[in-house]
Amino acid sequence: MQHLKLLGGKTPEELWPLTNACMPGLLLLLLAPKWTHTKTLSLIGPIFMAFIYTLSILSVMIYPEVDPDPAANFTSLEGVMALFKDETGVFIGWVHYIVFDPLVARWIVLDSITEKKFALVTHLVVVVPCFILTILFGPMGFLLYMMLRSFLPPSSLNKVKSG
């Protein structure tokens, strides 16, 4: 297992507990989506993990401890499988997921508020399931939200009374 020199020489196994850094922001998005600080605080985990990702990739590129697999590439299934054949590749790949999936889930919640489609029932029945599917299955939750959002009526709680 490679030591990631730009991360203090730690191994992916030693860094693994950091992969939960996005959880507090995800909980805020679920439980307090309209709280003033949720929008900002929910970015801390993904930004922190983006630094971990970047330093991990740079460590592997600048200080390789093993020769690169010549079969590794992004153009074939076999090439991508070669990228994930060791713990370091899996760790870096997982960090990639745990940066982007929470950002997409965050967008879903913030979009439901911005587009004035936020009401408690809508949040519980539509947004939360899409949010959870996005965290667990990425594109599936995103696709479901994109399909449902055009059918969501504006929340009566957000309508400005004219008169």
PDB file of C-alpha atoms in Angstrom:
ATOM      1  CA  MET A   1       0.000   0.000   0.000  1.00  0.00           C
ATOM      2  CA  GLN A   2       1.408   3.351  -1.033  1.00  0.00           C
ATOM      3  CA  HIS A   3       2.287   6.015   1.491  1.00  0.00           C
ATOM      4  CA  LEU A   4       0.823   9.341   0.413  1.00  0.00           C
ATOM      5  CA  LYS A   5       3.739  11.664   1.067  1.00  0.00           C
ATOM      6  CA  LEU A   6       1.767  14.894   0.615  1.00  0.00           C
ATOM      7  CA  LEU A   7      -0.575  13.649   3.346  1.00  0.00           C
ATOM      8  CA  GLY A   8       2.138  13.092   5.931  1.00  0.00           C
ATOM      9  CA  GLY A   9       3.167   9.707   4.560  1.00  0.00           C
ATOM     10  CA  LYS A  10      -0.117   8.164   5.701  1.00  0.00           C
ATOM     11  CA  THR A  11      -1.559   5.152   3.920  1.00  0.00           C
ATOM     12  CA  PRO A  12      -5.077   5.073   2.494  1.00  0.00           C
ATOM     13  CA  GLU A  13      -6.050   2.770   5.368  1.00  0.00           C
ATOM     14  CA  GLU A  14      -4.859   5.333   7.907  1.00  0.00           C
ATOM     15  CA  LEU A  15      -6.720   8.109   6.065  1.00  0.00           C
ATOM     16  CA  TRP A  16      -9.946   6.104   5.663  1.00  0.00           C
ATOM     17  CA  PRO A  17     -11.690   7.533   8.779  1.00  0.00           C
ATOM     18  CA  LEU A  18     -11.553  10.962   7.118  1.00  0.00           C
ATOM     19  CA  THR A  19     -14.013   9.726   4.505  1.00  0.00           C
ATOM     20  CA  ASN A  20     -16.834  10.490   6.949  1.00  0.00           C
ATOM     21  CA  ALA A  21     -16.039  14.220   6.864  1.00  0.00           C
ATOM     22  CA  CYS A  22     -19.101  14.951   4.722  1.00  0.00           C
ATOM     23  CA  MET A  23     -21.576  13.409   7.182  1.00  0.00           C
ATOM     24  CA  PRO A  24     -22.227  16.497   9.364  1.00  0.00           C
ATOM     25  CA  GLY A  25     -23.069  18.590   6.300  1.00  0.00           C
ATOM     26  CA  LEU A  26     -25.322  15.859   4.930  1.00  0.00           C
ATOM     27  CA  LEU A  27     -27.187  15.685   8.229  1.00  0.00           C
ATOM     28  CA  LEU A  28     -27.635  19.463   8.213  1.00  0.00           C
ATOM     29  CA  LEU A  29     -29.066  19.312   4.707  1.00  0.00           C
ATOM     30  CA  LEU A  30     -31.550  16.657   5.784  1.00  0.00           C
ATOM     31  CA  LEU A  31     -32.518  18.005   9.196  1.00  0.00           C
ATOM     32  CA  ALA A  32     -32.051  21.773   8.915  1.00  0.00           C
ATOM     33  CA  PRO A  33     -32.056  22.616   5.201  1.00  0.00           C
ATOM     34  CA  LYS A  34     -33.282  26.198   5.665  1.00  0.00           C
ATOM     35  CA  TRP A  35     -31.010  27.090   8.594  1.00  0.00           C
ATOM     36  CA  THR A  36     -28.922  30.149   7.724  1.00  0.00           C
ATOM     37  CA  HIS A  37     -25.590  28.327   8.065  1.00  0.00           C
ATOM     38  CA  THR A  38     -26.475  25.021   6.367  1.00  0.00           C
ATOM     39  CA  LYS A  39     -25.579  26.238   2.880  1.00  0.00           C
ATOM     40  CA  THR A  40     -22.052  27.172   3.995  1.00  0.00           C
ATOM     41  CA  LEU A  41     -21.389  24.420   6.527  1.00  0.00           C
ATOM     42  CA  SER A  42     -22.467  21.692   4.098  1.00  0.00           C
ATOM     43  CA  LEU A  43     -19.516  22.649   1.864  1.00  0.00           C
ATOM     44  CA  ILE A  44     -16.835  22.053   4.500  1.00  0.00           C
ATOM     45  CA  GLY A  45     -16.742  18.249   4.145  1.00  0.00           C
ATOM     46  CA  PRO A  46     -16.604  18.169   0.340  1.00  0.00           C
ATOM     47  CA  ILE A  47     -13.966  20.917   0.206  1.00  0.00           C
ATOM     48  CA  PHE A  48     -11.859  19.148   2.842  1.00  0.00           C
ATOM     49  CA  MET A  49     -12.167  15.833   0.994  1.00  0.00           C
ATOM     50  CA  ALA A  50     -11.333  17.567  -2.311  1.00  0.00           C
ATOM     51  CA  PHE A  51      -8.006  18.571  -0.710  1.00  0.00           C
ATOM     52  CA  ILE A  52      -7.467  14.964   0.418  1.00  0.00           C
ATOM     53  CA  TYR A  53      -8.274  13.767  -3.105  1.00  0.00           C
ATOM     54  CA  THR A  54      -5.961  16.300  -4.755  1.00  0.00           C
ATOM     55  CA  LEU A  55      -3.065  15.577  -2.398  1.00  0.00           C
ATOM     56  CA  SER A  56      -3.594  11.827  -2.836  1.00  0.00           C
ATOM     57  CA  ILE A  57      -3.482  12.056  -6.636  1.00  0.00           C
ATOM     58  CA  LEU A  58      -0.440  14.331  -6.539  1.00  0.00           C
ATOM     59  CA  SER A  59       1.314  11.993  -4.076  1.00  0.00           C
ATOM     60  CA  VAL A  60       0.826   9.048  -6.417  1.00  0.00           C
ATOM     61  CA  MET A  61       1.986  11.052  -9.425  1.00  0.00           C
ATOM     62  CA  ILE A  62       4.966  12.833  -7.838  1.00  0.00           C
ATOM     63  CA  TYR A  63       6.131  10.117  -5.424  1.00  0.00           C
ATOM     64  CA  PRO A  64       5.106   6.786  -6.954  1.00  0.00           C
ATOM     65  CA  GLU A  65       6.101   3.791  -4.861  1.00  0.00           C
ATOM     66  CA  VAL A  66       5.197   1.287  -7.563  1.00  0.00           C
ATOM     67  CA  ASP A  67       5.586   1.363 -11.314  1.00  0.00           C
ATOM     68  CA  PRO A  68       2.406   2.467 -13.050  1.00  0.00           C
ATOM     69  CA  ASP A  69       0.390  -0.320 -14.613  1.00  0.00           C
ATOM     70  CA  PRO A  70       0.730   0.130 -18.385  1.00  0.00           C
ATOM     71  CA  ALA A  71      -2.814  -1.232 -18.777  1.00  0.00           C
ATOM     72  CA  ALA A  72      -4.291   1.556 -16.636  1.00  0.00           C
ATOM     73  CA  ASN A  73      -6.335   4.049 -18.650  1.00  0.00           C
ATOM     74  CA  PHE A  74      -9.745   5.713 -18.833  1.00  0.00           C
ATOM     75  CA  THR A  75     -10.628   4.424 -22.304  1.00  0.00           C
ATOM     76  CA  SER A  76     -11.512   0.788 -21.580  1.00  0.00           C
ATOM     77  CA  LEU A  77     -13.137  -1.245 -18.851  1.00  0.00           C
ATOM     78  CA  GLU A  78      -9.929  -3.206 -18.355  1.00  0.00           C
ATOM     79  CA  GLY A  79      -7.959   0.043 -18.104  1.00  0.00           C
ATOM     80  CA  VAL A  80     -10.256   1.460 -15.435  1.00  0.00           C
ATOM     81  CA  MET A  81     -10.160  -1.843 -13.523  1.00  0.00           C
ATOM     82  CA  ALA A  82      -6.370  -1.579 -13.499  1.00  0.00           C
ATOM     83  CA  LEU A  83      -6.674   1.842 -11.814  1.00  0.00           C
ATOM     84  CA  PHE A  84      -8.623   0.236  -8.961  1.00  0.00           C
ATOM     85  CA  LYS A  85      -6.518  -2.875  -8.475  1.00  0.00           C
ATOM     86  CA  ASP A  86      -4.900  -1.693  -5.242  1.00  0.00           C
ATOM     87  CA  GLU A  87      -5.953   0.047  -2.042  1.00  0.00           C
ATOM     88  CA  THR A  88      -4.602   3.420  -3.102  1.00  0.00           C
ATOM     89  CA  GLY A  89      -6.613   3.455  -6.326  1.00  0.00           C
ATOM     90  CA  VAL A  90      -9.756   2.367  -4.492  1.00  0.00           C
ATOM     91  CA  PHE A  91      -9.237   5.025  -1.806  1.00  0.00           C
ATOM     92  CA  ILE A  92      -8.750   7.786  -4.366  1.00  0.00           C
ATOM     93  CA  GLY A  93     -11.765   6.588  -6.342  1.00  0.00           C
ATOM     94  CA  TRP A  94     -13.931   6.465  -3.215  1.00  0.00           C
ATOM     95  CA  VAL A  95     -12.893   9.965  -2.187  1.00  0.00           C
ATOM     96  CA  HIS A  96     -13.905  11.126  -5.664  1.00  0.00           C
ATOM     97  CA  TYR A  97     -17.401   9.722  -5.050  1.00  0.00           C
ATOM     98  CA  ILE A  98     -17.723  11.180  -1.569  1.00  0.00           C
ATOM     99  CA  VAL A  99     -16.888  14.633  -2.865  1.00  0.00           C
ATOM    100  CA  PHE A 100     -19.286  14.694  -5.797  1.00  0.00           C
ATOM    101  CA  ASP A 101     -22.288  12.753  -4.490  1.00  0.00           C
ATOM    102  CA  PRO A 102     -22.718  15.061  -1.464  1.00  0.00           C
ATOM    103  CA  LEU A 103     -22.342  18.108  -3.725  1.00  0.00           C
ATOM    104  CA  VAL A 104     -25.099  16.833  -6.023  1.00  0.00           C
ATOM    105  CA  ALA A 105     -27.288  15.978  -3.010  1.00  0.00           C
ATOM    106  CA  ARG A 106     -26.614  19.464  -1.635  1.00  0.00           C
ATOM    107  CA  TRP A 107     -27.647  20.978  -4.946  1.00  0.00           C
ATOM    108  CA  ILE A 108     -30.909  19.007  -4.841  1.00  0.00           C
ATOM    109  CA  VAL A 109     -31.797  20.416  -1.420  1.00  0.00           C
ATOM    110  CA  LEU A 110     -30.762  23.978  -2.257  1.00  0.00           C
ATOM    111  CA  ASP A 111     -32.543  23.829  -5.606  1.00  0.00           C
ATOM    112  CA  SER A 112     -35.757  22.743  -3.923  1.00  0.00           C
ATOM    113  CA  ILE A 113     -35.499  25.835  -1.716  1.00  0.00           C
ATOM    114  CA  THR A 114     -34.375  28.268  -4.431  1.00  0.00           C
ATOM    115  CA  GLU A 115     -37.049  27.163  -6.876  1.00  0.00           C
ATOM    116  CA  LYS A 116     -39.656  27.795  -4.157  1.00  0.00           C
ATOM    117  CA  LYS A 117     -40.658  24.168  -4.130  1.00  0.00           C
ATOM    118  CA  PHE A 118     -39.754  23.696  -0.501  1.00  0.00           C
ATOM    119  CA  ALA A 119     -42.487  22.687   1.879  1.00  0.00           C
ATOM    120  CA  LEU A 120     -42.123  20.162   4.673  1.00  0.00           C
ATOM    121  CA  VAL A 121     -44.218  17.527   2.889  1.00  0.00           C
ATOM    122  CA  THR A 122     -42.319  17.995  -0.375  1.00  0.00           C
ATOM    123  CA  HIS A 123     -39.037  17.839   1.499  1.00  0.00           C
ATOM    124  CA  LEU A 124     -39.979  14.577   3.230  1.00  0.00           C
ATOM    125  CA  VAL A 125     -41.714  12.872   0.290  1.00  0.00           C
ATOM    126  CA  VAL A 126     -39.611  14.034  -2.674  1.00  0.00           C
ATOM    127  CA  VAL A 127     -36.359  15.721  -1.672  1.00  0.00           C
ATOM    128  CA  VAL A 128     -35.240  13.353   1.108  1.00  0.00           C
ATOM    129  CA  PRO A 129     -35.694  10.170  -0.993  1.00  0.00           C
ATOM    130  CA  CYS A 130     -33.870  11.791  -3.946  1.00  0.00           C
ATOM    131  CA  PHE A 131     -31.159  13.004  -1.557  1.00  0.00           C
ATOM    132  CA  ILE A 132     -30.661   9.509  -0.077  1.00  0.00           C
ATOM    133  CA  LEU A 133     -30.662   7.873  -3.513  1.00  0.00           C
ATOM    134  CA  THR A 134     -28.049  10.398  -4.639  1.00  0.00           C
ATOM    135  CA  ILE A 135     -25.809   9.619  -1.662  1.00  0.00           C
ATOM    136  CA  LEU A 136     -26.177   5.862  -2.188  1.00  0.00           C
ATOM    137  CA  PHE A 137     -26.495   5.567  -5.962  1.00  0.00           C
ATOM    138  CA  GLY A 138     -25.415   8.966  -7.339  1.00  0.00           C
ATOM    139  CA  PRO A 139     -26.952   9.406 -10.773  1.00  0.00           C
ATOM    140  CA  MET A 140     -30.144   7.525  -9.852  1.00  0.00           C
ATOM    141  CA  GLY A 141     -31.132  10.081  -7.210  1.00  0.00           C
ATOM    142  CA  PHE A 142     -30.139  12.976  -9.439  1.00  0.00           C
ATOM    143  CA  LEU A 143     -32.191  11.614 -12.336  1.00  0.00           C
ATOM    144  CA  LEU A 144     -35.235  11.039 -10.134  1.00  0.00           C
ATOM    145  CA  TYR A 145     -35.055  14.582  -8.763  1.00  0.00           C
ATOM    146  CA  MET A 146     -34.678  16.050 -12.253  1.00  0.00           C
ATOM    147  CA  MET A 147     -37.744  14.106 -13.387  1.00  0.00           C
ATOM    148  CA  LEU A 148     -39.824  15.092 -10.354  1.00  0.00           C
ATOM    149  CA  ARG A 149     -38.809  18.740  -9.998  1.00  0.00           C
ATOM    150  CA  SER A 150     -40.787  19.882 -13.006  1.00  0.00           C
ATOM    151  CA  PHE A 151     -43.938  18.451 -11.420  1.00  0.00           C
ATOM    152  CA  LEU A 152     -43.442  20.038  -8.013  1.00  0.00           C
ATOM    153  CA  PRO A 153     -45.758  22.964  -7.477  1.00  0.00           C
ATOM    154  CA  PRO A 154     -44.379  26.094  -5.855  1.00  0.00           C
ATOM    155  CA  SER A 155     -44.796  25.878  -2.116  1.00  0.00           C
ATOM    156  CA  SER A 156     -47.705  27.842  -0.735  1.00  0.00           C
ATOM    157  CA  LEU A 157     -45.398  28.721   2.150  1.00  0.00           C
ATOM    158  CA  ASN A 158     -43.176  30.682  -0.224  1.00  0.00           C
ATOM    159  CA  LYS A 159     -45.854  32.573  -2.160  1.00  0.00           C
ATOM    160  CA  VAL A 160     -45.953  36.296  -1.584  1.00  0.00           C
ATOM    161  CA  LYS A 161     -49.457  37.397  -0.725  1.00  0.00           C
ATOM    162  CA  SER A 162     -50.619  40.134  -3.004  1.00  0.00           C
ATOM    163  CA  GLY A 163     -53.161  42.568  -1.833  1.00  0.00           C
TER     164      GLY A 163
END
